[in-house]
Amino acid sequence: VRIQSTRPFKERGQGTYYLAFFRIVGKKGAMATADNYQATNEDFKHLNDGLPADMARLIAAGAFDDALRLIEAELDAGTRPELAACLRAERARILRTRRDFSVTREGIIAEIQKEWPEFGAGELDSLIDHGRIDWRYVDGEQRFLASCIDSLRNYPAEVPGLDCPPTDRAEQHAVIDQMRAQGFAERRIRMRLGVAAADAVEVSPQSKVRAWLPLPTGPQVADLRIVDSTPGIRVAPENAPQRTAYWEAAGEREFFVEFEYAVRAPYVDLWADDPAPAAGDPRFAPAPAPCAADLAEDAPHVVFTPYLRALAQRLFRGIPEGDALGRARAAYDWVTNNVDYRFQPAYVLLDSIADSCAKSLRADCGVFALTFMALCRLGGVPARWQSGLYVAPDHVGPHDWAMFYIEGLGWLWADCSFGSSARREGNEARRRFYFGNLGPWRMPANSAFFAPLKPANDVLRDDPFDNQTGEMVVDGVGLSRYETVETREATITEP
């Protein structure tokens, strides 16, 4: 066994651990190398292939050591090569589940008690029963995400002892009013994005380092101009499904790009008796016309399962196939009125996202978008993914939403996460606004879910499905979010 490198990283409240990257070497024909176990991005297309029952039961029970032993033994033996991709992906998910679901029941209770001293096991179980907290069995013990407490703050009535400050919607309402009054809203955004290897990651002067950062693209975007960057930048073409700035450099541990762009948000009232298309602007190129992929399944997460087919049949009953707008509205109404917001784990840990969301009625922004897309496609309405950053005056962070196509109106937007939030806050007008419209505080970077970067990342990405915060690879090893430091700064002006 040759140890290639070790990297310390710290889990919150869990002490210091060391990740060891190694390779087993031997004569030709000997036992398989460690590379035989390493998942690739493409392996995650096979999550729905399914595991043998004994492995699946061990994973569900959190008996991870036993599950890993069986998975690795099967990969070494190679007796079922058709399962190899699924086995590698599931092995990677086990390792990530151990890392991400790191907080014990006692740890969650103790953390909440810092704000809410009366909180105890009974209150925790009630929140679990009502679907407010996600959890997994890890090594036979119930574990939680460290972020789950912040997710609870969306429901102040259910967590009276937590500090749940109301969200200030004044600026959001003002820009919605502007769009309704003049038919659109436009902003000029100057953005600086950065990604760096954390101090604990060893980067020698000879290390080969690769980095990707998202860049804006899409029908809302025009006049992109790179202002400054780390030297050696390569810019992916405008039509790249996940557009990035890219670098290859020896010994470099930090990368940044600064750019300006215009973003335009047209307004259309899809609740009017006869909706009129939004006024166009020649500076902003329209989205490509719908294609077969916009109506198709997209494994592993947009899959037309029996449950989703039955749900779609119920939702669209009585709505003619030719009424695409009526079907899209039915999908939006069901998602925003029935699915509640909850922080989600990394998407690599989720199973068949659209189907799971329709059953659990819990989602974050991307899960909302994929569920809406699946229902639209089942109803014969073309639908697409779009994601990037939400860029508001007081906040810049990852966000996802969907697009759908209506003949005569063109491509439109649906932000089901914002719509569900509006419903939760009792604002029906705002809920309706996000069916057809987005505000101008966006940086769309991705037009497809689970698409390769350009140039492609040939090792497992921290997020193989989407790119909102960037990726780094050092000496052939992809860095996780625990091993990188991200920076985001934005200035927003009206043209």
XYZ file of C-alpha atoms in Angstrom:
495
model
C 0.000 0.000 0.000
C 1.458 3.309 -1.049
C 0.156 6.300 0.871
C -0.261 9.111 -1.633
C -1.264 11.880 0.782
C -3.104 12.600 4.007
C -5.317 15.598 4.622
C -6.634 16.666 8.007
C -10.062 18.154 8.230
C -12.286 19.015 11.191
C -15.902 18.033 11.592
C -17.959 20.278 13.828
C -17.888 18.847 17.339
C -16.308 15.620 16.190
C -12.559 16.222 16.643
C -9.914 15.972 13.943
C -9.878 13.177 11.375
C -7.409 12.361 8.614
C -8.388 11.420 5.095
C -5.793 9.041 3.613
C -5.565 8.669 -0.155
C -3.805 5.440 -1.081
C -3.240 2.986 -3.887
C -2.858 -0.783 -3.598
C -0.196 -1.990 -6.005
C 0.719 -5.507 -7.048
C 1.497 -7.773 -9.926
C -0.768 -8.015 -12.911
C -3.645 -10.348 -12.177
C -3.431 -9.826 -8.400
C -6.145 -8.311 -6.226
C -7.928 -5.277 -7.721
C -6.478 -1.829 -7.025
C -8.153 0.766 -4.860
C -9.193 2.507 -8.101
C -11.622 -0.372 -8.525
C -13.656 1.166 -5.686
C -13.504 4.838 -6.676
C -16.785 6.224 -8.015
C -16.904 8.439 -11.078
C -19.450 11.126 -11.874
C -21.014 8.842 -14.499
C -21.571 6.096 -11.908
C -24.325 8.191 -10.325
C -26.501 7.673 -13.394
C -26.899 4.112 -12.105
C -28.277 4.820 -8.627
C -31.659 3.421 -9.642
C -30.159 0.112 -10.812
C -30.626 -1.111 -7.253
C -28.453 -3.057 -4.833
C -28.700 -6.685 -3.819
C -31.124 -6.981 -0.915
C -28.503 -7.869 1.680
C -26.449 -4.757 0.930
C -29.527 -2.512 0.840
C -30.713 -3.779 4.233
C -27.311 -3.138 5.810
C -27.189 0.415 4.485
C -30.737 1.145 5.687
C -29.788 -0.144 9.140
C -26.650 1.996 9.191
C -24.390 -1.086 9.352
C -21.902 0.649 7.117
C -18.811 -1.457 7.815
C -20.645 -4.622 6.837
C -22.132 -2.951 3.751
C -18.719 -1.686 2.637
C -17.240 -5.151 3.137
C -19.852 -6.742 0.859
C -19.646 -3.989 -1.765
C -15.860 -4.106 -1.968
C -15.833 -7.907 -2.054
C -18.235 -7.850 -4.998
C -16.189 -5.210 -6.824
C -13.056 -7.300 -6.298
C -14.762 -10.467 -7.513
C -16.437 -8.817 -10.493
C -19.100 -11.518 -10.725
C -21.866 -8.979 -11.418
C -20.230 -6.323 -13.643
C -23.628 -4.857 -14.516
C -23.870 -3.680 -10.887
C -20.366 -2.209 -10.661
C -21.342 1.421 -11.329
C -24.175 1.327 -8.778
C -21.914 -0.361 -6.209
C -19.209 2.295 -6.599
C -21.760 5.089 -6.297
C -23.331 3.544 -3.192
C -19.904 3.073 -1.616
C -19.173 6.779 -2.167
C -22.551 7.647 -0.645
C -21.821 5.598 2.473
C -18.568 7.466 3.022
C -20.246 10.824 2.497
C -23.184 9.944 4.737
C -20.756 9.211 7.575
C -19.117 12.576 7.036
C -22.205 14.763 6.505
C -24.602 13.175 9.020
C -22.191 13.692 11.876
C -24.348 14.994 14.747
C -25.849 12.617 17.323
C -29.267 12.940 18.968
C -27.551 14.181 22.107
C -25.600 16.690 20.055
C -28.688 18.137 18.365
C -30.593 18.371 21.634
C -27.654 20.085 23.349
C -27.248 22.571 20.498
C -30.945 23.515 20.485
C -30.949 23.795 24.275
C -28.470 26.674 24.009
C -31.433 28.748 22.765
C -34.332 26.669 24.043
C -33.453 25.117 27.430
C -36.710 23.167 27.709
C -36.094 21.279 24.455
C -35.715 17.532 24.933
C -36.061 14.124 23.325
C -39.857 14.403 23.106
C -39.686 17.664 21.173
C -37.022 16.229 18.853
C -39.129 13.161 18.099
C -42.154 15.359 17.378
C -40.175 17.382 14.847
C -38.915 14.178 13.251
C -42.455 12.764 13.076
C -43.654 15.948 11.336
C -40.872 15.775 8.750
C -39.046 18.893 9.895
C -35.677 17.186 10.490
C -33.883 14.784 8.176
C -31.793 11.962 9.650
C -29.961 8.745 8.804
C -28.831 5.663 10.682
C -25.018 5.809 10.718
C -23.160 2.863 12.208
C -26.359 1.858 13.962
C -27.020 5.295 15.487
C -29.449 8.032 14.466
C -27.475 10.996 13.081
C -28.352 14.463 11.813
C -27.011 17.245 9.615
C -25.452 20.156 11.456
C -27.537 22.525 9.288
C -30.899 21.105 10.375
C -31.359 23.648 13.180
C -31.360 26.584 10.778
C -33.968 24.795 8.674
C -36.275 24.712 11.713
C -36.294 28.517 11.868
C -38.683 28.565 8.897
C -41.427 27.269 11.233
C -41.493 29.511 14.322
C -44.829 28.168 15.582
C -43.292 24.686 15.863
C -40.062 25.789 17.558
C -41.164 28.537 19.969
C -37.868 28.483 21.835
C -35.662 29.184 18.805
C -34.835 32.623 17.472
C -36.799 32.862 14.202
C -36.501 36.422 12.892
C -38.993 37.249 10.117
C -37.603 37.757 6.636
C -37.702 41.346 5.397
C -39.557 41.192 2.080
C -39.677 44.946 1.384
C -37.083 44.970 -1.412
C -38.505 41.790 -2.923
C -41.980 43.303 -3.028
C -40.601 46.538 -4.492
C -38.957 44.771 -7.424
C -42.125 42.726 -8.054
C -44.099 45.989 -8.164
C -41.535 47.430 -10.591
C -41.872 44.432 -12.905
C -45.655 44.638 -12.887
C -45.586 48.384 -13.569
C -43.067 48.476 -16.448
C -43.141 44.908 -17.729
C -39.605 43.960 -16.673
C -36.793 44.756 -14.275
C -33.117 44.960 -15.199
C -29.976 45.119 -13.093
C -26.252 45.377 -13.697
C -24.333 42.991 -11.456
C -20.615 42.995 -10.712
C -19.563 39.736 -9.119
C -16.368 38.320 -7.674
C -16.260 34.572 -7.064
C -13.394 32.632 -5.528
C -12.461 29.127 -4.476
C -9.367 28.140 -2.521
C -7.886 25.026 -0.977
C -8.301 25.127 2.804
C -5.167 25.553 4.923
C -5.207 21.868 5.885
C -4.900 20.770 2.222
C -1.327 20.195 1.126
C -0.499 21.893 -2.177
C 3.166 21.606 -3.155
C 4.842 23.769 -5.815
C 4.666 20.720 -8.112
C 1.011 19.897 -7.435
C -1.259 19.847 -10.460
C -4.288 21.939 -9.529
C -7.484 22.315 -11.528
C -10.363 24.647 -10.655
C -13.788 25.554 -12.013
C -15.980 28.528 -11.038
C -19.489 29.218 -12.411
C -20.097 31.969 -14.970
C -23.444 33.511 -15.945
C -25.322 32.342 -19.028
C -28.922 31.974 -20.146
C -31.694 34.009 -21.771
C -31.754 36.486 -18.856
C -28.063 37.354 -19.298
C -26.295 39.761 -21.672
C -23.093 41.793 -21.925
C -20.875 39.491 -19.864
C -17.438 41.053 -19.383
C -14.528 39.487 -17.473
C -12.998 42.264 -15.387
C -10.187 40.419 -13.598
C -9.146 36.881 -12.765
C -6.394 34.539 -11.715
C -4.048 34.283 -14.735
C -4.590 31.447 -17.186
C -8.387 31.595 -17.221
C -10.292 29.611 -19.852
C -13.959 30.457 -20.400
C -16.453 27.776 -21.436
C -18.711 28.589 -24.408
C -21.927 30.443 -23.746
C -24.026 27.373 -24.561
C -22.208 25.086 -22.098
C -24.884 23.367 -19.967
C -22.841 24.179 -16.853
C -20.769 27.213 -17.800
C -17.503 27.861 -15.981
C -14.217 29.660 -15.806
C -11.405 27.082 -15.673
C -7.741 26.934 -14.683
C -4.887 24.442 -14.649
C -1.877 25.577 -12.627
C 1.055 24.074 -10.757
C 1.099 24.807 -7.045
C -1.758 27.335 -7.114
C -4.177 27.085 -4.174
C -6.539 30.003 -4.830
C -8.540 31.109 -7.879
C -10.932 33.981 -8.540
C -12.848 35.616 -11.357
C -14.492 39.042 -11.360
C -17.059 39.914 -13.997
C -20.002 42.140 -14.901
C -23.225 41.246 -16.643
C -26.734 42.534 -17.288
C -29.691 40.487 -16.120
C -33.221 41.133 -17.324
C -36.382 39.738 -15.758
C -39.437 40.065 -18.054
C -42.913 40.015 -16.547
C -45.907 37.996 -17.679
C -49.218 37.510 -15.888
C -50.060 33.839 -16.310
C -53.170 34.197 -14.183
C -54.853 36.575 -16.642
C -57.706 35.261 -18.808
C -55.591 35.682 -21.962
C -51.898 36.005 -20.992
C -49.780 38.109 -23.320
C -46.112 37.336 -23.984
C -43.544 39.516 -22.258
C -41.852 42.216 -24.309
C -38.457 41.123 -25.611
C -35.117 42.905 -25.773
C -32.715 42.257 -28.678
C -29.686 42.288 -26.355
C -30.911 39.086 -24.685
C -30.874 35.975 -26.876
C -33.899 33.689 -26.391
C -33.483 30.205 -24.979
C -33.125 27.383 -27.530
C -36.385 25.862 -28.738
C -37.791 22.854 -26.862
C -36.343 19.463 -27.761
C -37.129 15.842 -26.955
C -35.005 15.947 -23.779
C -37.351 18.578 -22.308
C -40.129 15.971 -22.187
C -38.077 12.908 -21.273
C -36.965 11.134 -18.138
C -33.500 12.010 -16.865
C -32.161 9.314 -14.555
C -31.547 9.029 -11.716
C -33.652 11.918 -10.412
C -36.303 12.795 -12.994
C -37.861 9.372 -13.467
C -41.524 8.728 -14.309
C -42.202 6.291 -11.497
C -45.617 4.674 -10.986
C -46.267 7.053 -8.083
C -45.479 10.173 -10.143
C -47.559 8.862 -13.050
C -50.541 8.327 -10.738
C -50.085 11.796 -9.203
C -49.867 13.432 -12.628
C -52.964 11.574 -13.806
C -54.886 12.964 -10.831
C -53.538 16.515 -11.215
C -54.241 16.755 -14.940
C -57.622 15.026 -14.910
C -60.027 17.268 -16.801
C -57.254 19.461 -18.278
C -56.948 18.799 -22.034
C -53.576 17.691 -23.376
C -53.490 20.826 -25.524
C -53.820 23.113 -22.491
C -50.129 23.255 -21.582
C -50.565 26.362 -19.452
C -53.367 24.752 -17.440
C -51.247 21.661 -16.826
C -48.169 23.661 -15.843
C -50.319 25.713 -13.449
C -51.744 22.528 -11.912
C -48.214 21.205 -11.336
C -47.084 24.514 -9.804
C -50.159 24.753 -7.573
C -49.704 21.233 -6.259
C -45.974 21.622 -5.566
C -46.164 25.046 -3.907
C -49.300 24.296 -1.902
C -48.277 20.855 -0.639
C -44.477 20.685 -0.364
C -42.740 22.398 2.558
C -39.203 23.723 2.615
C -36.558 21.730 4.477
C -32.787 21.770 4.171
C -31.598 18.745 2.225
C -28.367 16.778 2.377
C -26.007 16.797 -0.596
C -27.907 15.576 -3.633
C -25.542 12.610 -4.005
C -27.250 11.245 -0.869
C -30.792 11.543 -2.244
C -32.720 8.819 -4.059
C -34.821 9.500 -7.185
C -35.410 13.107 -6.144
C -38.719 13.933 -7.847
C -40.390 10.729 -6.700
C -39.040 11.044 -3.154
C -40.192 14.655 -2.861
C -43.695 13.826 -4.090
C -43.911 11.228 -1.316
C -42.186 13.085 1.532
C -43.592 16.559 0.692
C -40.257 18.084 1.767
C -37.792 19.909 -0.483
C -35.163 22.559 -0.891
C -34.993 24.775 -3.997
C -33.468 22.178 -6.327
C -35.757 19.392 -5.153
C -38.737 21.698 -5.733
C -37.499 22.427 -9.267
C -36.916 18.783 -10.224
C -40.334 17.730 -8.916
C -42.072 20.487 -10.882
C -40.084 19.520 -13.994
C -41.061 15.858 -13.681
C -44.757 16.698 -13.341
C -44.649 19.123 -16.262
C -42.989 16.553 -18.514
C -45.518 13.926 -17.499
C -48.222 16.413 -18.534
C -46.624 17.028 -21.930
C -45.178 20.424 -20.978
C -41.482 20.921 -21.881
C -39.468 21.787 -18.790
C -35.815 22.539 -18.052
C -33.460 23.066 -15.152
C -31.803 26.375 -14.351
C -29.578 27.173 -11.391
C -26.761 29.359 -10.186
C -26.782 32.054 -7.546
C -29.420 34.234 -5.955
C -27.795 37.669 -5.962
C -29.739 40.085 -3.748
C -28.562 43.297 -2.075
C -28.224 41.531 1.282
C -27.384 37.940 0.283
C -25.544 35.901 -2.342
C -25.997 32.131 -2.279
C -26.777 29.022 -4.354
C -30.280 28.703 -5.743
C -32.187 26.531 -8.247
C -35.393 26.983 -10.227
C -37.118 25.656 -13.373
C -38.161 26.757 -16.849
C -41.221 25.584 -18.801
C -42.433 26.239 -22.321
C -45.870 27.428 -23.465
C -46.579 27.842 -27.176
C -47.165 31.518 -27.934
C -45.556 32.661 -24.677
C -42.160 30.996 -25.010
C -39.933 29.862 -22.153
C -41.102 30.978 -18.720
C -39.811 30.475 -15.192
C -41.117 28.813 -12.047
C -39.488 29.228 -8.642
C -41.452 26.720 -6.590
C -39.258 27.241 -3.527
C -40.135 30.950 -3.403
C -43.747 30.101 -4.202
C -43.973 27.642 -1.319
C -42.397 30.210 1.002
C -44.997 32.784 -0.054
C -47.768 30.285 0.678
C -46.261 29.574 4.094
C -46.252 33.313 4.829
C -49.827 33.745 3.581
C -48.998 35.902 0.522
C -50.980 34.484 -2.390
C -50.040 37.314 -4.774
C -46.341 36.586 -4.318
C -46.941 32.843 -4.703
C -48.632 33.479 -8.046
C -45.859 35.822 -9.197
C -43.252 33.038 -9.156
C -45.290 31.050 -11.663
C -43.929 32.562 -14.866
C -41.513 35.063 -13.374
C -38.253 35.556 -11.520
C -36.847 38.733 -10.062
C -33.629 40.193 -11.569
C -31.476 39.109 -8.613
C -30.107 36.002 -10.288
C -26.917 34.636 -11.783
C -27.988 31.641 -13.904
C -24.996 29.422 -14.684
C -26.480 25.973 -15.394
C -29.127 24.989 -17.936
C -29.017 21.244 -17.256
C -28.949 19.025 -14.192
C -26.191 16.407 -14.106
C -24.196 17.794 -17.049
C -20.407 17.695 -17.487
C -18.190 20.687 -16.917
C -16.087 22.033 -19.796
C -13.376 20.870 -19.761
C -14.740 17.826 -17.962
C -13.772 16.945 -14.409
C -12.545 13.368 -14.665
C -12.730 12.639 -10.922
C -15.775 12.553 -8.669
C -17.003 16.094 -8.119
C -18.080 17.353 -4.720
C -21.435 17.917 -6.450
C -21.666 15.752 -9.570
C -25.123 17.128 -10.402
C -24.781 20.909 -10.267
C -22.110 23.622 -10.139
C -22.890 26.699 -8.075
C -19.842 27.223 -5.873
C -16.987 25.702 -7.883
C -14.830 22.587 -7.880
C -11.140 21.910 -7.238
C -8.860 18.932 -7.944
C -5.363 18.635 -6.459
C -3.041 15.930 -7.789
C -5.967 13.967 -9.155
C -8.011 14.092 -5.942
C -11.252 16.090 -5.868
C -11.641 18.396 -2.872
C -14.809 18.241 -0.816
C -16.651 21.243 0.558
C -14.828 20.630 3.839
C -11.529 21.196 2.049
C -12.314 24.384 0.140
C -13.073 27.986 1.051
C -15.557 29.860 -1.140
C -15.957 33.625 -1.507
C -18.801 35.539 -3.141
C -19.159 39.313 -3.425
C -21.630 41.281 -5.519
C -22.556 44.877 -6.319
C -25.970 45.506 -7.885
C -26.994 48.639 -9.763
C -29.928 49.671 -11.956
C -28.952 50.549 -15.542
